Amino acid sequence: MGPNISTIAALVGDTARGQVLSALMAGRALTATELADSAGVTRQTISTHLAQLVDAGMLAVEKQGRHRYFRIADEDVAQMLESLMGATALARSPRVGPREPALRKARVCYDHLAGELGVLVYERLAQRGAFALGADGVVLTPQGRQAMETLGVDMAEPKGRRPFCRTCLDWSERRHHLAGTLGAALLARFEQLGWAKRAHDSRVMAFSAAGEAALRDWLD
């Protein structure tokens, strides 16, 4: 018999917990009060939900002063949630809200770039020979390293078990974008260069017209 997924399915399937996980996919650590407001439940109720998610290993918590901050536990959890969002997007009505086009264009997936522009980055770099398949998946080639150095991307190897370079299936594009510590470093560099800025209280990553033009120039 394979792994029992019913416990995780039940946790994610609850509306309030689903709202919490979606809010934390923006990559920011949030307090219980902020997550209660996001989920539309009381402080007492959110405490129970957060305890369940922490116990299941889906969330990590850090205490700073009087506050406790919650975040997605790791990239594996984030990748699972992104895949579930993809299944949800296929099942629901094609009608979209005012924020939907911006989310599809560019958004934060845990700590790396997703959406149309995220997929564009990965596919254009792949066309330029920036990646190859290794024993453990996608690896950065010398051509890819040169492209990253040209942009000034921090390519420090991870100290933990997190992969340096990996792909993540994009929920809106149904194609891959770049994840891992390299994907995170690349997004951080886009922000440092002023090409893009994270929208407040949203997963949207807003690229300026000049920033998007600069991104496409680099990719070409």
PDB file of C-alpha atoms in Angstrom:
ATOM      1  CA  MET A   1       0.000   0.000   0.000  1.00  0.00           C
ATOM      2  CA  GLY A   2       1.292   3.475  -0.893  1.00  0.00           C
ATOM      3  CA  PRO A   3       1.397   6.589   1.286  1.00  0.00           C
ATOM      4  CA  ASN A   4      -1.908   7.679   2.798  1.00  0.00           C
ATOM      5  CA  ILE A   5      -2.720  11.115   1.367  1.00  0.00           C
ATOM      6  CA  SER A   6      -6.052  11.519   3.155  1.00  0.00           C
ATOM      7  CA  THR A   7      -4.591  13.522   6.064  1.00  0.00           C
ATOM      8  CA  ILE A   8      -2.956  16.104   3.807  1.00  0.00           C
ATOM      9  CA  ALA A   9      -6.013  16.188   1.545  1.00  0.00           C
ATOM     10  CA  ALA A  10      -8.247  16.912   4.537  1.00  0.00           C
ATOM     11  CA  LEU A  11      -5.952  19.693   5.745  1.00  0.00           C
ATOM     12  CA  VAL A  12      -5.752  21.424   2.374  1.00  0.00           C
ATOM     13  CA  GLY A  13      -9.430  20.813   1.620  1.00  0.00           C
ATOM     14  CA  ASP A  14     -10.669  23.025   4.449  1.00  0.00           C
ATOM     15  CA  THR A  15     -11.597  26.497   3.157  1.00  0.00           C
ATOM     16  CA  ALA A  16      -9.921  28.475   5.943  1.00  0.00           C
ATOM     17  CA  ARG A  17      -6.707  26.435   5.838  1.00  0.00           C
ATOM     18  CA  GLY A  18      -6.690  26.700   2.063  1.00  0.00           C
ATOM     19  CA  GLN A  19      -6.869  30.484   2.351  1.00  0.00           C
ATOM     20  CA  VAL A  20      -3.969  30.453   4.823  1.00  0.00           C
ATOM     21  CA  LEU A  21      -1.788  28.361   2.534  1.00  0.00           C
ATOM     22  CA  SER A  22      -2.632  30.516  -0.483  1.00  0.00           C
ATOM     23  CA  ALA A  23      -1.757  33.699   1.421  1.00  0.00           C
ATOM     24  CA  LEU A  24       1.592  32.271   2.503  1.00  0.00           C
ATOM     25  CA  MET A  25       2.478  31.272  -1.069  1.00  0.00           C
ATOM     26  CA  ALA A  26       3.361  34.944  -1.571  1.00  0.00           C
ATOM     27  CA  GLY A  27       6.574  34.117   0.271  1.00  0.00           C
ATOM     28  CA  ARG A  28       6.014  36.355   3.290  1.00  0.00           C
ATOM     29  CA  ALA A  29       5.819  35.168   6.892  1.00  0.00           C
ATOM     30  CA  LEU A  30       2.561  36.305   8.518  1.00  0.00           C
ATOM     31  CA  THR A  31       1.177  36.444  12.042  1.00  0.00           C
ATOM     32  CA  ALA A  32      -1.850  34.508  13.240  1.00  0.00           C
ATOM     33  CA  THR A  33      -3.865  37.740  13.293  1.00  0.00           C
ATOM     34  CA  GLU A  34      -2.996  38.519   9.687  1.00  0.00           C
ATOM     35  CA  LEU A  35      -3.860  34.979   8.627  1.00  0.00           C
ATOM     36  CA  ALA A  36      -7.163  35.080  10.536  1.00  0.00           C
ATOM     37  CA  ASP A  37      -8.117  38.231   8.622  1.00  0.00           C
ATOM     38  CA  SER A  38      -7.084  36.593   5.334  1.00  0.00           C
ATOM     39  CA  ALA A  39      -9.137  33.465   6.053  1.00  0.00           C
ATOM     40  CA  GLY A  40     -12.104  35.370   7.494  1.00  0.00           C
ATOM     41  CA  VAL A  41     -12.153  33.477  10.802  1.00  0.00           C
ATOM     42  CA  THR A  42     -11.650  34.341  14.471  1.00  0.00           C
ATOM     43  CA  ARG A  43      -8.269  34.400  16.217  1.00  0.00           C
ATOM     44  CA  GLN A  44      -9.234  31.335  18.259  1.00  0.00           C
ATOM     45  CA  THR A  45     -10.245  29.379  15.161  1.00  0.00           C
ATOM     46  CA  ILE A  46      -7.094  30.282  13.234  1.00  0.00           C
ATOM     47  CA  SER A  47      -4.931  29.074  16.130  1.00  0.00           C
ATOM     48  CA  THR A  48      -6.420  25.596  15.767  1.00  0.00           C
ATOM     49  CA  HIS A  49      -5.909  25.584  11.999  1.00  0.00           C
ATOM     50  CA  LEU A  50      -2.313  26.785  12.264  1.00  0.00           C
ATOM     51  CA  ALA A  51      -1.467  24.170  14.887  1.00  0.00           C
ATOM     52  CA  GLN A  52      -2.758  21.444  12.576  1.00  0.00           C
ATOM     53  CA  LEU A  53      -0.719  22.733   9.638  1.00  0.00           C
ATOM     54  CA  VAL A  54       2.435  23.023  11.732  1.00  0.00           C
ATOM     55  CA  ASP A  55       1.962  19.508  13.158  1.00  0.00           C
ATOM     56  CA  ALA A  56       1.591  18.156   9.611  1.00  0.00           C
ATOM     57  CA  GLY A  57       4.860  19.779   8.557  1.00  0.00           C
ATOM     58  CA  MET A  58       3.197  22.111   6.064  1.00  0.00           C
ATOM     59  CA  LEU A  59       4.010  25.294   7.965  1.00  0.00           C
ATOM     60  CA  ALA A  60       6.994  26.451   9.966  1.00  0.00           C
ATOM     61  CA  VAL A  61       6.712  28.953  12.794  1.00  0.00           C
ATOM     62  CA  GLU A  62       9.238  31.396  14.216  1.00  0.00           C
ATOM     63  CA  LYS A  63       8.858  33.510  17.334  1.00  0.00           C
ATOM     64  CA  GLN A  64      10.115  37.087  17.280  1.00  0.00           C
ATOM     65  CA  GLY A  65       9.338  39.227  20.295  1.00  0.00           C
ATOM     66  CA  ARG A  66       5.673  38.876  21.191  1.00  0.00           C
ATOM     67  CA  HIS A  67       4.701  37.614  17.745  1.00  0.00           C
ATOM     68  CA  ARG A  68       4.816  34.234  16.063  1.00  0.00           C
ATOM     69  CA  TYR A  69       5.317  34.255  12.303  1.00  0.00           C
ATOM     70  CA  PHE A  70       4.108  31.460  10.062  1.00  0.00           C
ATOM     71  CA  ARG A  71       5.443  30.525   6.627  1.00  0.00           C
ATOM     72  CA  ILE A  72       5.360  27.632   4.156  1.00  0.00           C
ATOM     73  CA  ALA A  73       7.644  24.928   5.586  1.00  0.00           C
ATOM     74  CA  ASP A  74       9.781  24.395   2.492  1.00  0.00           C
ATOM     75  CA  GLU A  75       9.845  24.344  -1.292  1.00  0.00           C
ATOM     76  CA  ASP A  76       8.444  20.807  -1.490  1.00  0.00           C
ATOM     77  CA  VAL A  77       5.252  21.972   0.227  1.00  0.00           C
ATOM     78  CA  ALA A  78       5.111  25.028  -2.039  1.00  0.00           C
ATOM     79  CA  GLN A  79       5.480  22.867  -5.149  1.00  0.00           C
ATOM     80  CA  MET A  80       2.678  20.585  -3.990  1.00  0.00           C
ATOM     81  CA  LEU A  81       0.402  23.592  -3.421  1.00  0.00           C
ATOM     82  CA  GLU A  82       1.247  25.060  -6.835  1.00  0.00           C
ATOM     83  CA  SER A  83       0.288  21.735  -8.441  1.00  0.00           C
ATOM     84  CA  LEU A  84      -3.010  21.663  -6.534  1.00  0.00           C
ATOM     85  CA  MET A  85      -3.748  25.193  -7.703  1.00  0.00           C
ATOM     86  CA  GLY A  86      -3.232  23.958 -11.239  1.00  0.00           C
ATOM     87  CA  ALA A  87      -5.831  21.227 -10.749  1.00  0.00           C
ATOM     88  CA  THR A  88      -8.223  23.801  -9.271  1.00  0.00           C
ATOM     89  CA  ALA A  89      -7.703  26.144 -12.227  1.00  0.00           C
ATOM     90  CA  LEU A  90      -8.624  23.357 -14.662  1.00  0.00           C
ATOM     91  CA  ALA A  91     -11.772  22.423 -12.750  1.00  0.00           C
ATOM     92  CA  ARG A  92     -13.264  25.856 -12.215  1.00  0.00           C
ATOM     93  CA  SER A  93     -15.135  28.219 -14.534  1.00  0.00           C
ATOM     94  CA  PRO A  94     -12.982  30.107 -17.059  1.00  0.00           C
ATOM     95  CA  ARG A  95     -14.445  33.427 -15.864  1.00  0.00           C
ATOM     96  CA  VAL A  96     -11.741  35.444 -14.120  1.00  0.00           C
ATOM     97  CA  GLY A  97     -11.690  38.274 -11.594  1.00  0.00           C
ATOM     98  CA  PRO A  98      -9.823  41.584 -11.855  1.00  0.00           C
ATOM     99  CA  ARG A  99      -6.700  40.193 -10.140  1.00  0.00           C
ATOM    100  CA  GLU A 100      -6.549  37.021 -12.218  1.00  0.00           C
ATOM    101  CA  PRO A 101      -4.809  38.461 -15.325  1.00  0.00           C
ATOM    102  CA  ALA A 102      -2.079  39.998 -13.151  1.00  0.00           C
ATOM    103  CA  LEU A 103      -1.558  36.703 -11.311  1.00  0.00           C
ATOM    104  CA  ARG A 104      -1.285  34.850 -14.589  1.00  0.00           C
ATOM    105  CA  LYS A 105       1.180  37.386 -15.953  1.00  0.00           C
ATOM    106  CA  ALA A 106       3.703  37.239 -13.104  1.00  0.00           C
ATOM    107  CA  ARG A 107       3.434  36.120  -9.487  1.00  0.00           C
ATOM    108  CA  VAL A 108       5.487  34.827  -6.599  1.00  0.00           C
ATOM    109  CA  CYS A 109       5.504  31.058  -6.137  1.00  0.00           C
ATOM    110  CA  TYR A 110       6.998  30.679  -2.644  1.00  0.00           C
ATOM    111  CA  ASP A 111      10.158  32.669  -3.481  1.00  0.00           C
ATOM    112  CA  HIS A 112      10.586  32.366  -7.248  1.00  0.00           C
ATOM    113  CA  LEU A 113       8.892  33.797 -10.334  1.00  0.00           C
ATOM    114  CA  ALA A 114       5.830  32.072 -11.777  1.00  0.00           C
ATOM    115  CA  GLY A 115       3.185  32.876 -14.350  1.00  0.00           C
ATOM    116  CA  GLU A 116       3.619  33.835 -17.988  1.00  0.00           C
ATOM    117  CA  LEU A 117       6.905  35.651 -17.403  1.00  0.00           C
ATOM    118  CA  GLY A 118       8.248  32.909 -15.139  1.00  0.00           C
ATOM    119  CA  VAL A 119       7.638  30.313 -17.831  1.00  0.00           C
ATOM    120  CA  LEU A 120       9.136  32.654 -20.438  1.00  0.00           C
ATOM    121  CA  VAL A 121      12.348  32.969 -18.403  1.00  0.00           C
ATOM    122  CA  TYR A 122      12.784  29.212 -18.071  1.00  0.00           C
ATOM    123  CA  GLU A 123      11.926  28.386 -21.676  1.00  0.00           C
ATOM    124  CA  ARG A 124      14.059  31.113 -23.247  1.00  0.00           C
ATOM    125  CA  LEU A 125      17.043  30.154 -21.099  1.00  0.00           C
ATOM    126  CA  ALA A 126      16.508  26.492 -21.948  1.00  0.00           C
ATOM    127  CA  GLN A 127      16.493  27.363 -25.657  1.00  0.00           C
ATOM    128  CA  ARG A 128      19.853  29.069 -25.142  1.00  0.00           C
ATOM    129  CA  GLY A 129      21.289  25.880 -23.636  1.00  0.00           C
ATOM    130  CA  ALA A 130      21.293  27.138 -20.052  1.00  0.00           C
ATOM    131  CA  PHE A 131      20.064  23.815 -18.642  1.00  0.00           C
ATOM    132  CA  ALA A 132      20.801  20.132 -19.062  1.00  0.00           C
ATOM    133  CA  LEU A 133      19.410  16.967 -17.510  1.00  0.00           C
ATOM    134  CA  GLY A 134      21.534  15.480 -14.745  1.00  0.00           C
ATOM    135  CA  ALA A 135      21.155  12.505 -12.433  1.00  0.00           C
ATOM    136  CA  ASP A 136      18.983  14.523 -10.049  1.00  0.00           C
ATOM    137  CA  GLY A 137      17.068  16.558 -12.628  1.00  0.00           C
ATOM    138  CA  VAL A 138      17.790  19.920 -14.245  1.00  0.00           C
ATOM    139  CA  VAL A 139      21.324  21.317 -13.881  1.00  0.00           C
ATOM    140  CA  LEU A 140      22.832  24.652 -14.890  1.00  0.00           C
ATOM    141  CA  THR A 141      25.269  24.460 -17.822  1.00  0.00           C
ATOM    142  CA  PRO A 142      28.328  26.702 -18.373  1.00  0.00           C
ATOM    143  CA  GLN A 143      26.205  28.727 -20.823  1.00  0.00           C
ATOM    144  CA  GLY A 144      23.574  29.151 -18.148  1.00  0.00           C
ATOM    145  CA  ARG A 145      26.130  30.186 -15.557  1.00  0.00           C
ATOM    146  CA  GLN A 146      27.475  32.800 -17.948  1.00  0.00           C
ATOM    147  CA  ALA A 147      23.969  34.173 -18.522  1.00  0.00           C
ATOM    148  CA  MET A 148      23.404  34.438 -14.770  1.00  0.00           C
ATOM    149  CA  GLU A 149      26.786  36.102 -14.200  1.00  0.00           C
ATOM    150  CA  THR A 150      25.987  38.636 -16.908  1.00  0.00           C
ATOM    151  CA  LEU A 151      22.946  39.696 -14.903  1.00  0.00           C
ATOM    152  CA  GLY A 152      24.769  39.600 -11.569  1.00  0.00           C
ATOM    153  CA  VAL A 153      22.723  36.773 -10.057  1.00  0.00           C
ATOM    154  CA  ASP A 154      23.949  35.326  -6.755  1.00  0.00           C
ATOM    155  CA  MET A 155      24.713  31.677  -7.485  1.00  0.00           C
ATOM    156  CA  ALA A 156      25.786  30.491  -4.046  1.00  0.00           C
ATOM    157  CA  GLU A 157      25.125  26.783  -3.654  1.00  0.00           C
ATOM    158  CA  PRO A 158      22.502  25.889  -1.020  1.00  0.00           C
ATOM    159  CA  LYS A 159      23.721  24.689   2.371  1.00  0.00           C
ATOM    160  CA  GLY A 160      20.674  22.570   3.159  1.00  0.00           C
ATOM    161  CA  ARG A 161      18.891  19.892   1.184  1.00  0.00           C
ATOM    162  CA  ARG A 162      17.119  22.352  -1.095  1.00  0.00           C
ATOM    163  CA  PRO A 163      18.101  21.850  -4.765  1.00  0.00           C
ATOM    164  CA  PHE A 164      20.113  24.555  -6.481  1.00  0.00           C
ATOM    165  CA  CYS A 165      18.193  24.256  -9.742  1.00  0.00           C
ATOM    166  CA  ARG A 166      14.822  22.618 -10.303  1.00  0.00           C
ATOM    167  CA  THR A 167      11.613  23.097 -12.259  1.00  0.00           C
ATOM    168  CA  CYS A 168       8.109  23.675 -10.909  1.00  0.00           C
ATOM    169  CA  LEU A 169       4.901  23.055 -12.871  1.00  0.00           C
ATOM    170  CA  ASP A 170       3.131  26.391 -13.263  1.00  0.00           C
ATOM    171  CA  TRP A 171      -0.561  26.261 -12.327  1.00  0.00           C
ATOM    172  CA  SER A 172      -1.729  28.849 -14.838  1.00  0.00           C
ATOM    173  CA  GLU A 173       0.548  28.100 -17.810  1.00  0.00           C
ATOM    174  CA  ARG A 174       0.689  24.308 -17.317  1.00  0.00           C
ATOM    175  CA  ARG A 175       4.378  24.473 -18.241  1.00  0.00           C
ATOM    176  CA  HIS A 176       7.496  24.720 -16.134  1.00  0.00           C
ATOM    177  CA  HIS A 177       9.103  27.705 -14.466  1.00  0.00           C
ATOM    178  CA  LEU A 178      12.448  27.837 -12.661  1.00  0.00           C
ATOM    179  CA  ALA A 179      12.564  27.071  -8.929  1.00  0.00           C
ATOM    180  CA  GLY A 180      15.226  26.090  -6.387  1.00  0.00           C
ATOM    181  CA  THR A 181      17.740  28.487  -4.874  1.00  0.00           C
ATOM    182  CA  LEU A 182      18.650  29.655  -8.376  1.00  0.00           C
ATOM    183  CA  GLY A 183      15.047  30.593  -9.120  1.00  0.00           C
ATOM    184  CA  ALA A 184      14.872  32.492  -5.826  1.00  0.00           C
ATOM    185  CA  ALA A 185      18.156  34.311  -6.524  1.00  0.00           C
ATOM    186  CA  LEU A 186      16.976  35.250 -10.008  1.00  0.00           C
ATOM    187  CA  LEU A 187      13.741  36.776  -8.716  1.00  0.00           C
ATOM    188  CA  ALA A 188      15.672  38.644  -6.033  1.00  0.00           C
ATOM    189  CA  ARG A 189      17.920  40.081  -8.750  1.00  0.00           C
ATOM    190  CA  PHE A 190      14.921  41.257 -10.786  1.00  0.00           C
ATOM    191  CA  GLU A 191      13.759  43.156  -7.703  1.00  0.00           C
ATOM    192  CA  GLN A 192      17.220  44.580  -7.006  1.00  0.00           C
ATOM    193  CA  LEU A 193      17.408  45.885 -10.564  1.00  0.00           C
ATOM    194  CA  GLY A 194      14.044  47.587 -10.143  1.00  0.00           C
ATOM    195  CA  TRP A 195      12.454  45.561 -12.924  1.00  0.00           C
ATOM    196  CA  ALA A 196       9.645  44.239 -10.735  1.00  0.00           C
ATOM    197  CA  LYS A 197       8.001  44.870  -7.387  1.00  0.00           C
ATOM    198  CA  ARG A 198       5.855  42.663  -5.218  1.00  0.00           C
ATOM    199  CA  ALA A 199       2.287  43.918  -4.889  1.00  0.00           C
ATOM    200  CA  HIS A 200       1.069  44.498  -1.340  1.00  0.00           C
ATOM    201  CA  ASP A 201      -1.062  41.717   0.133  1.00  0.00           C
ATOM    202  CA  SER A 202      -0.938  39.671  -3.073  1.00  0.00           C
ATOM    203  CA  ARG A 203       1.162  37.143  -4.966  1.00  0.00           C
ATOM    204  CA  VAL A 204       1.307  39.495  -7.934  1.00  0.00           C
ATOM    205  CA  MET A 205       4.797  40.458  -9.110  1.00  0.00           C
ATOM    206  CA  ALA A 206       4.356  43.716 -11.015  1.00  0.00           C
ATOM    207  CA  PHE A 207       6.915  44.355 -13.758  1.00  0.00           C
ATOM    208  CA  SER A 208       7.219  47.901 -15.032  1.00  0.00           C
ATOM    209  CA  ALA A 209       7.128  48.397 -18.809  1.00  0.00           C
ATOM    210  CA  ALA A 210      10.837  49.182 -18.749  1.00  0.00           C
ATOM    211  CA  GLY A 211      11.509  46.214 -16.476  1.00  0.00           C
ATOM    212  CA  GLU A 212       9.727  43.763 -18.729  1.00  0.00           C
ATOM    213  CA  ALA A 213      11.539  45.168 -21.759  1.00  0.00           C
ATOM    214  CA  ALA A 214      14.877  44.753 -19.956  1.00  0.00           C
ATOM    215  CA  LEU A 215      13.964  41.180 -19.009  1.00  0.00           C
ATOM    216  CA  ARG A 216      13.117  40.285 -22.593  1.00  0.00           C
ATOM    217  CA  ASP A 217      16.330  41.918 -23.835  1.00  0.00           C
ATOM    218  CA  TRP A 218      18.365  39.813 -21.401  1.00  0.00           C
ATOM    219  CA  LEU A 219      16.566  36.645 -22.454  1.00  0.00           C
ATOM    220  CA  ASP A 220      17.163  37.403 -26.139  1.00  0.00           C
TER     221      ASP A 220
END
